[in-house]
JSON list of C-alpha atoms in Angstrom, two decimals:
[
{"chain": "A", "resi": 319, "resn": "UNK", "atom": "CA", "xyz": [74.80, 44.78, 189.57]},
{"chain": "A", "resi": 320, "resn": "UNK", "atom": "CA", "xyz": [76.24, 46.67, 186.59]},
{"chain": "A", "resi": 321, "resn": "UNK", "atom": "CA", "xyz": [79.27, 44.37, 186.59]},
{"chain": "A", "resi": 322, "resn": "UNK", "atom": "CA", "xyz": [76.99, 41.32, 186.49]},
{"chain": "A", "resi": 323, "resn": "UNK", "atom": "CA", "xyz": [75.05, 42.75, 183.55]},
{"chain": "A", "resi": 324, "resn": "UNK", "atom": "CA", "xyz": [78.32, 43.39, 181.72]},
{"chain": "A", "resi": 325, "resn": "UNK", "atom": "CA", "xyz": [79.48, 39.80, 182.34]},
{"chain": "A", "resi": 326, "resn": "UNK", "atom": "CA", "xyz": [76.18, 38.44, 181.04]},
{"chain": "A", "resi": 327, "resn": "UNK", "atom": "CA", "xyz": [75.98, 40.66, 177.99]},
{"chain": "A", "resi": 328, "resn": "UNK", "atom": "CA", "xyz": [79.14, 39.31, 176.35]},
{"chain": "A", "resi": 329, "resn": "UNK", "atom": "CA", "xyz": [77.96, 35.67, 176.18]},
{"chain": "A", "resi": 330, "resn": "UNK", "atom": "CA", "xyz": [74.55, 36.83, 174.94]},
{"chain": "A", "resi": 331, "resn": "UNK", "atom": "CA", "xyz": [76.21, 38.79, 172.11]},
{"chain": "A", "resi": 332, "resn": "UNK", "atom": "CA", "xyz": [78.39, 35.81, 171.21]},
{"chain": "A", "resi": 333, "resn": "UNK", "atom": "CA", "xyz": [75.38, 33.49, 171.15]},
{"chain": "A", "resi": 334, "resn": "UNK", "atom": "CA", "xyz": [73.47, 35.91, 168.93]},
{"chain": "A", "resi": 335, "resn": "UNK", "atom": "CA", "xyz": [76.38, 36.20, 166.49]},
{"chain": "A", "resi": 336, "resn": "UNK", "atom": "CA", "xyz": [76.86, 32.44, 166.34]},
{"chain": "A", "resi": 337, "resn": "UNK", "atom": "CA", "xyz": [73.15, 31.92, 165.77]},
{"chain": "A", "resi": 338, "resn": "UNK", "atom": "CA", "xyz": [73.23, 34.34, 162.84]},
{"chain": "A", "resi": 339, "resn": "UNK", "atom": "CA", "xyz": [76.31, 32.66, 161.37]},
{"chain": "A", "resi": 340, "resn": "UNK", "atom": "CA", "xyz": [74.68, 29.25, 161.69]},
{"chain": "A", "resi": 341, "resn": "UNK", "atom": "CA", "xyz": [71.55, 30.50, 159.96]},
{"chain": "A", "resi": 342, "resn": "UNK", "atom": "CA", "xyz": [73.65, 31.94, 157.12]},
{"chain": "A", "resi": 343, "resn": "UNK", "atom": "CA", "xyz": [75.66, 28.73, 156.77]},
{"chain": "A", "resi": 344, "resn": "UNK", "atom": "CA", "xyz": [72.46, 26.68, 156.57]},
{"chain": "A", "resi": 345, "resn": "UNK", "atom": "CA", "xyz": [71.10, 28.98, 153.88]},
{"chain": "A", "resi": 346, "resn": "UNK", "atom": "CA", "xyz": [74.34, 28.71, 151.87]},
{"chain": "A", "resi": 347, "resn": "UNK", "atom": "CA", "xyz": [74.32, 24.93, 152.20]},
{"chain": "A", "resi": 348, "resn": "UNK", "atom": "CA", "xyz": [70.71, 24.72, 151.09]},
{"chain": "A", "resi": 349, "resn": "UNK", "atom": "CA", "xyz": [71.33, 26.92, 148.05]},
{"chain": "A", "resi": 350, "resn": "UNK", "atom": "CA", "xyz": [74.44, 24.92, 147.12]},
{"chain": "A", "resi": 351, "resn": "UNK", "atom": "CA", "xyz": [72.48, 21.67, 147.31]},
{"chain": "A", "resi": 352, "resn": "UNK", "atom": "CA", "xyz": [69.76, 23.13, 145.09]},
{"chain": "A", "resi": 353, "resn": "UNK", "atom": "CA", "xyz": [72.16, 24.53, 142.48]},
{"chain": "A", "resi": 354, "resn": "UNK", "atom": "CA", "xyz": [71.92, 22.64, 139.17]},
{"chain": "A", "resi": 355, "resn": "UNK", "atom": "CA", "xyz": [75.05, 20.89, 138.00]},
{"chain": "A", "resi": 356, "resn": "UNK", "atom": "CA", "xyz": [76.80, 20.92, 141.35]},
{"chain": "A", "resi": 357, "resn": "UNK", "atom": "CA", "xyz": [77.50, 17.73, 143.20]},
{"chain": "A", "resi": 358, "resn": "UNK", "atom": "CA", "xyz": [77.06, 17.53, 146.94]},
{"chain": "A", "resi": 359, "resn": "UNK", "atom": "CA", "xyz": [80.17, 15.39, 147.28]},
{"chain": "A", "resi": 360, "resn": "UNK", "atom": "CA", "xyz": [83.66, 15.90, 146.03]},
{"chain": "A", "resi": 361, "resn": "UNK", "atom": "CA", "xyz": [85.78, 13.12, 144.69]},
{"chain": "A", "resi": 362, "resn": "UNK", "atom": "CA", "xyz": [89.28, 12.96, 143.32]},
{"chain": "A", "resi": 363, "resn": "UNK", "atom": "CA", "xyz": [90.16, 11.04, 140.19]},
{"chain": "A", "resi": 364, "resn": "UNK", "atom": "CA", "xyz": [91.88, 7.73, 140.96]},
{"chain": "A", "resi": 365, "resn": "UNK", "atom": "CA", "xyz": [94.82, 8.74, 138.75]},
{"chain": "A", "resi": 366, "resn": "UNK", "atom": "CA", "xyz": [95.75, 11.47, 141.19]},
{"chain": "A", "resi": 367, "resn": "UNK", "atom": "CA", "xyz": [95.53, 9.24, 144.27]},
{"chain": "A", "resi": 368, "resn": "UNK", "atom": "CA", "xyz": [98.82, 8.61, 146.02]},
{"chain": "A", "resi": 369, "resn": "UNK", "atom": "CA", "xyz": [99.31, 5.04, 147.22]},
{"chain": "A", "resi": 370, "resn": "UNK", "atom": "CA", "xyz": [99.99, 4.60, 150.92]},
{"chain": "A", "resi": 371, "resn": "UNK", "atom": "CA", "xyz": [102.93, 2.37, 151.73]}
]
């Protein structure tokens, strides 16, 4: 029974860590979208584009 608890505890810890990281990433994304003067999309100037041949 102790071995089974040990096997189950690792995935539970991983899920908890990933949940926290996802929550933090969502908060960062939300604050970046609300920041004045920052664009949500990035674009490169056409003068720096390299033509594909």
